[in-house]
Amino acid sequence: MNFNSLGLSDLILQSITDKGYTEPSPIQAQAIPAVLSGKDVLAAAQTGTGKTAGFTLPILQQISSKPRPKGKRKIKALILTPTRELAAQVGESVRTYGSNLDINSCIIFGGVSARPQISQIRAGVDILIATPGRLLDLQNQGIIDLGSLDTFVLDEADRMLDMGFIHDIRKINRVIPRQRQTLMFSATFSTEILELTKEFLDQPIYVQVAPRNTTAENVNQLMYRTPKSRKTALLKHLISTGNWDQVLVFTRTKHGANRLSDKLNRAKITSMPIHGNKSQNARVKALEGFKSKEIKVLVATDIAARGLDIKQLPHVVNFELPNVPEDYVHRIGRTARAGADGYAVSLVDQEEVKFLRSIERLLDQKIPEGKLSNFDFTVTKQDEEEPRRVNFNRGRKPFKKSPNKKNKTTRNKPTKR
């Protein structure tokens, strides 16, 4: 099968050819005709299989094939994403495949000034890509009008639920037209996703190209049992002896990401953390440096890494296992994308064995245990975690002495009569 048989216009096909693609991926081959049918669609596929083009291509086809009313452009498609990075990725897909079309798109998310985004919206937009918070903020201000919406897309719907966006999604659902096409794309068909389908979709077409909760076939999985205090040393060893030049490392917390990145930098292994507390500019800088390999290690939390699109990423390391088994699938899905081989390594301490067992039950397979003859897993004094420094004055105003007065405690003196 090739793209010519999917019902896309010559202008869109030219953009696909310019991008270097000739055949659609399995999810694209099934999702594009389903979306073009005009019916609601629930689609699930592993990360890195081309889900984004699976809905952006048919949306571009639908909008460009209809005559545009005179006057200001109105929003015809809303694509909701859970993170800024994913919004940027979707926006890039829309711009790339719509480069030969008279279609305007806009990306809006928090963490940056809203003024440029507002200017774009007021100029007229056909396709709006947004994160829930910023969308509701601008909609409540009366800046965004969704009354002419034809297509509503929930991208990475499973992550939307994990991040607690269900209430925001319901608010958005109340202000968009009831007569519309709704598309829900997810990495998995979890029970929660199927329940969400009943609430938002009307007799949808189901598209699934991989078994439920499976990992990409080209991911080589391996785990090392190690004391918690030896994890940093083991990670340094694996990077150095393996000559790894691009490694995405996952931690559970933002603080943990910062600490690990600092330790790697002190060991002359270039690293940067990426998480929700980082500004958008800092996140973009870190990602660009990682893609260009100026930065060898990107240390990320689950939320920040969702939507990262890094071509041919060779190594993913779970420095700490996630306590939600499905997150393991999402994490290691960052590697072995588009048919390439990849390696996913997990460092497992005694406290994380229960997480490991949950992951293996979900995958219905054992993760092979690796052995290293050239690394000593024995805990040393140098491995002990540095004590956490607590700044008790944080948040307090500095104490200032009054001018020309001695800082002494005085008692109330009796007044003279």
Tab-separated table of C-alpha atoms in Angstrom:
chain	number	residue	atom	x	y	z
A	1	MET	CA	0.000	0.000	0.000
A	2	ASN	CA	1.158	3.560	-0.683
A	3	PHE	CA	-0.129	7.005	0.297
A	4	ASN	CA	-1.742	7.480	-3.133
A	5	SER	CA	-4.464	5.003	-2.220
A	6	LEU	CA	-5.542	6.748	1.003
A	7	GLY	CA	-7.605	9.571	-0.511
A	8	LEU	CA	-5.158	12.422	0.058
A	9	SER	CA	-4.783	15.367	-2.339
A	10	ASP	CA	-1.827	15.827	-4.674
A	11	LEU	CA	-0.576	18.797	-2.650
A	12	ILE	CA	-0.475	16.745	0.544
A	13	LEU	CA	1.086	13.795	-1.275
A	14	GLN	CA	3.817	16.127	-2.537
A	15	SER	CA	4.606	17.169	1.047
A	16	ILE	CA	4.788	13.513	2.076
A	17	THR	CA	7.158	12.776	-0.813
A	18	ASP	CA	9.311	15.800	0.093
A	19	LYS	CA	9.562	14.381	3.599
A	20	GLY	CA	10.945	11.162	2.114
A	21	TYR	CA	8.060	8.822	2.919
A	22	THR	CA	6.619	6.396	0.361
A	23	GLU	CA	4.526	3.915	2.352
A	24	PRO	CA	2.223	4.584	5.317
A	25	SER	CA	2.873	2.889	8.626
A	26	PRO	CA	0.224	0.348	9.778
A	27	ILE	CA	-1.498	2.890	12.055
A	28	GLN	CA	-1.556	5.465	9.249
A	29	ALA	CA	-2.920	2.960	6.722
A	30	GLN	CA	-5.867	2.211	9.005
A	31	ALA	CA	-6.436	5.548	10.748
A	32	ILE	CA	-6.348	7.894	7.727
A	33	PRO	CA	-9.303	6.276	5.883
A	34	ALA	CA	-11.192	5.972	9.187
A	35	VAL	CA	-10.786	9.691	9.924
A	36	LEU	CA	-11.683	10.646	6.341
A	37	SER	CA	-14.942	8.696	6.715
A	38	GLY	CA	-16.101	11.435	9.080
A	39	LYS	CA	-16.837	9.051	11.940
A	40	ASP	CA	-15.388	9.165	15.450
A	41	VAL	CA	-12.187	7.141	15.817
A	42	LEU	CA	-10.410	5.492	18.739
A	43	ALA	CA	-6.883	4.502	17.709
A	44	ALA	CA	-4.121	2.800	19.686
A	45	ALA	CA	-0.552	2.071	18.673
A	46	GLN	CA	2.888	2.034	20.234
A	47	THR	CA	4.897	5.235	20.345
A	48	GLY	CA	7.067	5.860	17.318
A	49	THR	CA	4.648	4.246	14.861
A	50	GLY	CA	3.404	7.422	13.186
A	51	LYS	CA	0.230	8.149	15.142
A	52	THR	CA	0.623	11.921	14.718
A	53	ALA	CA	0.492	11.780	10.915
A	54	GLY	CA	-2.398	9.359	11.313
A	55	PHE	CA	-4.637	12.263	12.284
A	56	THR	CA	-2.858	15.376	10.972
A	57	LEU	CA	-2.888	14.181	7.342
A	58	PRO	CA	-6.641	13.497	7.152
A	59	ILE	CA	-7.462	16.702	9.066
A	60	LEU	CA	-5.458	18.711	6.535
A	61	GLN	CA	-7.310	16.884	3.762
A	62	GLN	CA	-10.724	17.604	5.293
A	63	ILE	CA	-10.080	21.323	5.824
A	64	SER	CA	-8.397	21.939	2.458
A	65	SER	CA	-11.113	20.127	0.490
A	66	LYS	CA	-13.869	22.456	1.713
A	67	PRO	CA	-14.287	26.022	0.437
A	68	ARG	CA	-13.108	28.526	3.034
A	69	PRO	CA	-15.746	31.115	3.955
A	70	LYS	CA	-14.843	34.733	3.325
A	71	GLY	CA	-13.602	36.798	6.215
A	72	LYS	CA	-11.560	35.817	9.243
A	73	ARG	CA	-10.474	32.198	9.519
A	74	LYS	CA	-12.253	30.211	12.226
A	75	ILE	CA	-10.891	27.262	14.172
A	76	LYS	CA	-12.008	24.072	12.413
A	77	ALA	CA	-9.809	21.543	14.242
A	78	LEU	CA	-8.636	21.470	17.861
A	79	ILE	CA	-5.825	19.075	18.792
A	80	LEU	CA	-5.403	18.722	22.545
A	81	THR	CA	-2.068	17.403	23.878
A	82	PRO	CA	-0.861	16.780	27.450
A	83	THR	CA	2.558	18.478	27.184
A	84	ARG	CA	4.296	21.414	25.517
A	85	GLU	CA	6.786	19.128	23.798
A	86	LEU	CA	4.042	17.034	22.233
A	87	ALA	CA	2.171	20.171	21.157
A	88	ALA	CA	5.321	21.387	19.393
A	89	GLN	CA	5.766	17.997	17.733
A	90	VAL	CA	2.167	17.950	16.455
A	91	GLY	CA	2.494	21.552	15.284
A	92	GLU	CA	5.597	20.639	13.297
A	93	SER	CA	3.705	17.774	11.648
A	94	VAL	CA	0.860	20.112	10.650
A	95	ARG	CA	3.291	22.673	9.200
A	96	THR	CA	5.300	20.042	7.314
A	97	TYR	CA	2.403	18.225	5.685
A	98	GLY	CA	0.409	21.402	5.134
A	99	SER	CA	3.276	23.365	3.595
A	100	ASN	CA	1.578	23.443	0.171
A	101	LEU	CA	-1.862	24.335	1.538
A	102	ASP	CA	-3.550	27.614	2.466
A	103	ILE	CA	-4.003	26.584	6.093
A	104	ASN	CA	-2.984	28.476	9.217
A	105	SER	CA	-2.101	26.687	12.444
A	106	CYS	CA	-1.194	27.879	15.919
A	107	ILE	CA	0.365	26.207	18.956
A	108	ILE	CA	-0.559	27.431	22.440
A	109	PHE	CA	0.769	26.232	25.795
A	110	GLY	CA	1.692	27.656	29.179
A	111	GLY	CA	5.093	28.597	30.528
A	112	VAL	CA	5.648	31.308	27.918
A	113	SER	CA	4.100	34.685	27.174
A	114	ALA	CA	0.565	34.430	25.826
A	115	ARG	CA	0.817	37.626	23.753
A	116	PRO	CA	2.302	36.113	20.563
A	117	GLN	CA	-0.195	33.257	20.793
A	118	ILE	CA	-3.097	35.690	21.173
A	119	SER	CA	-1.892	37.689	18.167
A	120	GLN	CA	-1.872	34.544	16.022
A	121	ILE	CA	-5.336	33.526	17.144
A	122	ARG	CA	-6.780	36.966	16.449
A	123	ALA	CA	-5.245	36.908	12.958
A	124	GLY	CA	-7.248	33.768	12.169
A	125	VAL	CA	-6.463	30.086	12.663
A	126	ASP	CA	-7.701	26.894	10.976
A	127	ILE	CA	-5.998	24.349	13.240
A	128	LEU	CA	-5.289	24.968	16.928
A	129	ILE	CA	-2.858	22.733	18.841
A	130	ALA	CA	-3.096	23.307	22.576
A	131	THR	CA	-2.444	22.076	26.091
A	132	PRO	CA	-5.540	22.136	28.349
A	133	GLY	CA	-4.507	24.855	30.814
A	134	ARG	CA	-3.591	27.585	28.335
A	135	LEU	CA	-6.588	26.725	26.139
A	136	LEU	CA	-9.061	27.165	28.996
A	137	ASP	CA	-7.317	30.342	30.137
A	138	LEU	CA	-7.660	32.022	26.730
A	139	GLN	CA	-11.147	30.617	26.179
A	140	ASN	CA	-12.315	32.038	29.524
A	141	GLN	CA	-10.943	35.434	28.458
A	142	GLY	CA	-13.050	35.272	25.316
A	143	ILE	CA	-9.998	35.179	23.039
A	144	ILE	CA	-10.711	31.733	21.579
A	145	ASP	CA	-13.970	30.918	19.786
A	146	LEU	CA	-14.555	27.191	19.298
A	147	GLY	CA	-18.083	27.540	17.939
A	148	SER	CA	-17.105	26.548	14.374
A	149	LEU	CA	-15.144	23.454	15.377
A	150	ASP	CA	-15.532	20.386	13.144
A	151	THR	CA	-12.858	18.064	14.568
A	152	PHE	CA	-11.700	17.516	18.152
A	153	VAL	CA	-8.573	15.407	18.758
A	154	LEU	CA	-7.425	14.007	22.094
A	155	ASP	CA	-3.801	13.048	21.516
A	156	GLU	CA	-2.052	10.772	24.024
A	157	ALA	CA	-5.380	10.349	25.806
A	158	ASP	CA	-3.927	7.841	28.274
A	159	ARG	CA	-1.339	10.373	29.419
A	160	MET	CA	-4.084	13.004	29.714
A	161	LEU	CA	-5.772	10.792	32.284
A	162	ASP	CA	-2.504	10.028	34.096
A	163	MET	CA	-1.798	13.751	34.443
A	164	GLY	CA	-5.246	14.503	35.863
A	165	PHE	CA	-6.601	16.467	32.881
A	166	ILE	CA	-9.989	14.758	32.838
A	167	HIS	CA	-11.739	17.725	34.498
A	168	ASP	CA	-10.215	20.163	31.988
A	169	ILE	CA	-11.221	17.906	29.104
A	170	ARG	CA	-14.795	17.865	30.358
A	171	LYS	CA	-14.798	21.664	30.591
A	172	ILE	CA	-13.556	21.911	27.004
A	173	ASN	CA	-16.129	19.354	25.891
A	174	ARG	CA	-18.905	21.588	27.233
A	175	VAL	CA	-17.882	24.607	25.119
A	176	ILE	CA	-17.379	22.900	21.747
A	177	PRO	CA	-20.173	21.925	19.324
A	178	ARG	CA	-21.940	18.629	19.957
A	179	GLN	CA	-22.066	17.952	16.227
A	180	ARG	CA	-18.419	17.248	15.535
A	181	GLN	CA	-15.957	14.480	14.796
A	182	THR	CA	-13.927	13.288	17.791
A	183	LEU	CA	-10.641	11.420	17.445
A	184	MET	CA	-8.912	9.787	20.396
A	185	PHE	CA	-5.345	8.536	19.979
A	186	SER	CA	-3.577	6.575	22.706
A	187	ALA	CA	-0.613	4.293	23.261
A	188	THR	CA	-2.876	1.706	24.884
A	189	PHE	CA	-6.502	0.615	25.122
A	190	SER	CA	-6.642	0.685	28.907
A	191	THR	CA	-9.863	0.187	30.836
A	192	GLU	CA	-9.890	3.913	31.655
A	193	ILE	CA	-9.555	4.834	27.975
A	194	LEU	CA	-12.443	2.575	27.019
A	195	GLU	CA	-14.573	4.240	29.715
A	196	LEU	CA	-13.578	7.666	28.405
A	197	THR	CA	-14.647	6.572	24.931
A	198	LYS	CA	-18.228	6.070	26.136
A	199	GLU	CA	-18.280	9.653	27.399
A	200	PHE	CA	-16.817	11.502	24.421
A	201	LEU	CA	-17.122	9.344	21.287
A	202	ASP	CA	-20.210	8.305	19.335
A	203	GLN	CA	-20.083	4.799	17.848
A	204	PRO	CA	-16.371	5.072	17.028
A	205	ILE	CA	-14.285	3.090	14.600
A	206	TYR	CA	-11.655	1.126	16.546
A	207	VAL	CA	-8.131	1.051	15.123
A	208	GLN	CA	-5.425	-0.974	16.823
A	209	VAL	CA	-2.212	-2.197	15.224
A	210	ALA	CA	-0.434	-3.734	18.207
A	211	PRO	CA	-1.546	-5.970	21.064
A	212	ARG	CA	-2.610	-4.203	24.231
A	213	ASN	CA	0.254	-2.887	26.378
A	214	THR	CA	3.121	-4.352	24.348
A	215	THR	CA	6.557	-2.921	23.690
A	216	ALA	CA	8.173	-2.385	20.313
A	217	GLU	CA	9.733	-5.568	18.942
A	218	ASN	CA	13.094	-3.917	18.266
A	219	VAL	CA	13.649	-2.848	21.885
A	220	ASN	CA	16.320	-4.995	23.554
A	221	GLN	CA	15.410	-4.986	27.248
A	222	LEU	CA	17.857	-5.655	30.065
A	223	MET	CA	17.934	-5.081	33.817
A	224	TYR	CA	20.693	-4.971	36.420
A	225	ARG	CA	20.078	-5.660	40.095
A	226	THR	CA	22.082	-3.109	42.036
A	227	PRO	CA	22.094	-1.412	45.428
A	228	LYS	CA	20.489	2.008	45.251
A	229	SER	CA	23.727	3.756	46.211
A	230	ARG	CA	25.611	2.103	43.322
A	231	LYS	CA	23.212	3.243	40.587
A	232	THR	CA	25.067	6.419	39.675
A	233	ALA	CA	28.403	4.600	39.456
A	234	LEU	CA	26.805	1.849	37.359
A	235	LEU	CA	25.251	4.378	34.977
A	236	LYS	CA	28.623	6.120	34.526
A	237	HIS	CA	30.237	2.735	33.882
A	238	LEU	CA	27.680	1.722	31.246
A	239	ILE	CA	27.981	5.061	29.431
A	240	SER	CA	31.785	5.080	29.483
A	241	THR	CA	32.532	1.454	28.655
A	242	GLY	CA	29.754	1.254	26.080
A	243	ASN	CA	30.739	4.544	24.412
A	244	TRP	CA	27.105	5.660	24.582
A	245	ASP	CA	26.783	9.079	22.961
A	246	GLN	CA	23.030	9.632	23.396
A	247	VAL	CA	21.174	8.362	26.466
A	248	LEU	CA	17.715	9.267	27.763
A	249	VAL	CA	17.579	8.560	31.514
A	250	PHE	CA	14.366	8.452	33.545
A	251	THR	CA	13.972	9.376	37.208
A	252	ARG	CA	10.793	9.495	39.255
A	253	THR	CA	11.161	13.029	40.587
A	254	LYS	CA	12.303	16.455	39.420
A	255	HIS	CA	14.716	16.709	42.344
A	256	GLY	CA	16.186	13.321	41.438
A	257	ALA	CA	16.664	14.438	37.831
A	258	ASN	CA	18.540	17.556	38.955
A	259	ARG	CA	20.793	15.640	41.350
A	260	LEU	CA	21.681	12.913	38.841
A	261	SER	CA	22.416	15.441	36.107
A	262	ASP	CA	24.752	17.343	38.461
A	263	LYS	CA	26.619	14.141	39.354
A	264	LEU	CA	27.082	13.189	35.698
A	265	ASN	CA	28.382	16.643	34.826
A	266	ARG	CA	30.898	16.441	37.686
A	267	ALA	CA	32.067	13.158	36.137
A	268	LYS	CA	32.637	14.977	32.798
A	269	ILE	CA	29.569	13.355	31.213
A	270	THR	CA	27.584	16.213	29.652
A	271	SER	CA	24.022	16.152	30.953
A	272	MET	CA	20.933	18.308	31.392
A	273	PRO	CA	17.673	17.682	33.271
A	274	ILE	CA	14.241	18.231	31.726
A	275	HIS	CA	11.081	18.387	33.825
A	276	GLY	CA	8.019	20.464	34.613
A	277	ASN	CA	9.855	23.037	36.736
A	278	LYS	CA	12.100	24.011	33.847
A	279	SER	CA	11.080	26.985	31.699
A	280	GLN	CA	10.046	26.334	28.127
A	281	ASN	CA	13.250	27.942	26.852
A	282	ALA	CA	15.366	25.710	29.115
A	283	ARG	CA	13.499	22.612	27.936
A	284	VAL	CA	13.919	23.547	24.280
A	285	LYS	CA	17.630	24.261	24.814
A	286	ALA	CA	18.139	20.908	26.546
A	287	LEU	CA	16.310	19.003	23.823
A	288	GLU	CA	18.159	20.738	20.986
A	289	GLY	CA	21.505	20.070	22.664
A	290	PHE	CA	20.568	16.419	23.116
A	291	LYS	CA	19.455	15.964	19.518
A	292	SER	CA	22.689	17.526	18.243
A	293	LYS	CA	24.654	15.287	20.677
A	294	GLU	CA	26.300	18.274	22.336
A	295	ILE	CA	24.632	16.876	25.452
A	296	LYS	CA	25.237	13.173	25.963
A	297	VAL	CA	22.622	12.464	28.636
A	298	LEU	CA	19.124	13.898	29.025
A	299	VAL	CA	17.670	13.165	32.477
A	300	ALA	CA	13.895	13.360	32.388
A	301	THR	CA	10.740	12.738	34.363
A	302	ASP	CA	7.832	10.871	32.775
A	303	ILE	CA	5.674	13.938	32.138
A	304	ALA	CA	8.474	15.940	30.511
A	305	ALA	CA	9.557	13.068	28.265
A	306	ARG	CA	6.091	12.324	26.893
A	307	GLY	CA	6.013	13.474	23.289
A	308	LEU	CA	9.782	13.706	22.845
A	309	ASP	CA	10.523	12.700	19.270
A	310	ILE	CA	14.201	11.817	18.924
A	311	LYS	CA	15.121	9.926	15.772
A	312	GLN	CA	17.189	6.776	16.220
A	313	LEU	CA	17.651	7.209	19.965
A	314	PRO	CA	19.849	4.209	20.833
A	315	HIS	CA	19.606	4.001	24.639
A	316	VAL	CA	16.957	4.521	27.310
A	317	VAL	CA	17.827	3.929	30.968
A	318	ASN	CA	15.354	3.544	33.806
A	319	PHE	CA	17.490	4.931	36.623
A	320	GLU	CA	14.402	4.401	38.764
A	321	LEU	CA	11.545	2.126	37.742
A	322	PRO	CA	8.115	3.760	37.455
A	323	ASN	CA	5.513	2.696	39.991
A	324	VAL	CA	2.895	2.621	37.209
A	325	PRO	CA	3.702	-0.343	34.903
A	326	GLU	CA	2.246	1.314	31.784
A	327	ASP	CA	4.773	4.133	32.154
A	328	TYR	CA	7.540	1.596	31.536
A	329	VAL	CA	6.056	0.900	28.098
A	330	HIS	CA	5.924	4.623	27.316
A	331	ARG	CA	9.482	5.190	28.539
A	332	ILE	CA	11.185	2.490	26.511
A	333	GLY	CA	9.038	3.434	23.517
A	334	ARG	CA	11.317	6.459	23.107
A	335	THR	CA	13.853	4.090	21.507
A	336	ALA	CA	13.512	1.621	18.603
A	337	ARG	CA	11.291	4.046	16.712
A	338	ALA	CA	10.403	3.706	13.023
A	339	GLY	CA	11.900	0.226	12.796
A	340	ALA	CA	15.315	1.060	14.287
A	341	ASP	CA	16.939	-1.051	17.018
A	342	GLY	CA	17.201	0.281	20.541
A	343	TYR	CA	18.265	-0.706	24.047
A	344	ALA	CA	16.318	-0.217	27.281
A	345	VAL	CA	18.282	-0.762	30.488
A	346	SER	CA	16.749	-0.724	33.967
A	347	LEU	CA	18.685	-0.319	37.226
A	348	VAL	CA	16.696	-2.142	39.902
A	349	ASP	CA	17.331	-1.926	43.630
A	350	GLN	CA	15.714	-4.145	46.260
A	351	GLU	CA	12.852	-1.718	46.941
A	352	GLU	CA	11.919	-1.689	43.251
A	353	VAL	CA	11.527	-5.441	42.797
A	354	LYS	CA	7.775	-5.096	43.309
A	355	PHE	CA	7.633	-2.566	40.456
A	356	LEU	CA	9.659	-4.943	38.278
A	357	ARG	CA	7.203	-7.779	38.941
A	358	SER	CA	4.243	-5.544	38.018
A	359	ILE	CA	5.932	-4.544	34.756
A	360	GLU	CA	6.691	-8.165	33.864
A	361	ARG	CA	3.073	-9.144	34.545
A	362	LEU	CA	1.873	-6.359	32.270
A	363	LEU	CA	4.255	-7.403	29.487
A	364	ASP	CA	3.675	-11.106	30.161
A	365	GLN	CA	7.401	-11.667	29.899
A	366	LYS	CA	10.538	-11.725	32.025
A	367	ILE	CA	13.054	-8.919	31.529
A	368	PRO	CA	16.507	-10.533	31.126
A	369	GLU	CA	19.007	-9.847	33.913
A	370	GLY	CA	22.413	-8.632	32.817
A	371	LYS	CA	25.748	-9.568	34.358
A	372	LEU	CA	28.876	-7.404	34.495
A	373	SER	CA	32.244	-8.938	35.293
A	374	ASN	CA	34.062	-5.610	35.099
A	375	PHE	CA	31.926	-3.700	37.610
A	376	ASP	CA	31.949	-4.029	41.406
A	377	PHE	CA	28.450	-3.828	42.891
A	378	THR	CA	29.820	-3.661	46.450
A	379	VAL	CA	28.722	-0.518	48.289
A	380	THR	CA	31.569	1.804	49.321
A	381	LYS	CA	31.629	4.909	51.509
A	382	GLN	CA	31.908	7.119	48.431
A	383	ASP	CA	28.629	5.711	47.149
A	384	GLU	CA	26.649	6.890	50.148
A	385	GLU	CA	24.095	9.494	49.178
A	386	GLU	CA	25.033	13.055	50.045
A	387	PRO	CA	22.917	14.428	52.893
A	388	ARG	CA	20.163	16.689	51.728
A	389	ARG	CA	20.912	20.292	52.477
A	390	VAL	CA	18.014	22.123	54.008
A	391	ASN	CA	17.911	25.899	53.867
A	392	PHE	CA	15.860	26.898	56.874
A	393	ASN	CA	15.901	30.550	55.784
A	394	ARG	CA	14.329	29.779	52.400
A	395	GLY	CA	11.351	31.976	51.800
A	396	ARG	CA	12.070	34.255	54.775
A	397	LYS	CA	12.825	37.904	54.428
A	398	PRO	CA	16.362	38.842	55.450
A	399	PHE	CA	16.607	40.373	58.923
A	400	LYS	CA	17.708	43.947	58.823
A	401	LYS	CA	19.059	45.898	61.758
A	402	SER	CA	17.454	49.214	62.430
A	403	PRO	CA	19.806	52.115	61.662
A	404	ASN	CA	21.646	53.687	64.630
A	405	LYS	CA	20.090	51.206	67.027
A	406	LYS	CA	21.662	48.304	68.794
A	407	ASN	CA	20.059	44.964	68.191
A	408	LYS	CA	19.130	44.202	71.782
A	409	THR	CA	16.059	42.752	73.372
A	410	THR	CA	14.448	45.393	75.565
A	411	ARG	CA	11.703	45.152	78.137
A	412	ASN	CA	8.885	47.590	78.499
A	413	LYS	CA	9.886	50.330	80.887
A	414	PRO	CA	7.348	51.902	83.225
A	415	THR	CA	6.204	55.278	82.052
A	416	LYS	CA	7.241	58.308	84.077
A	417	ARG	CA	4.541	60.146	85.959
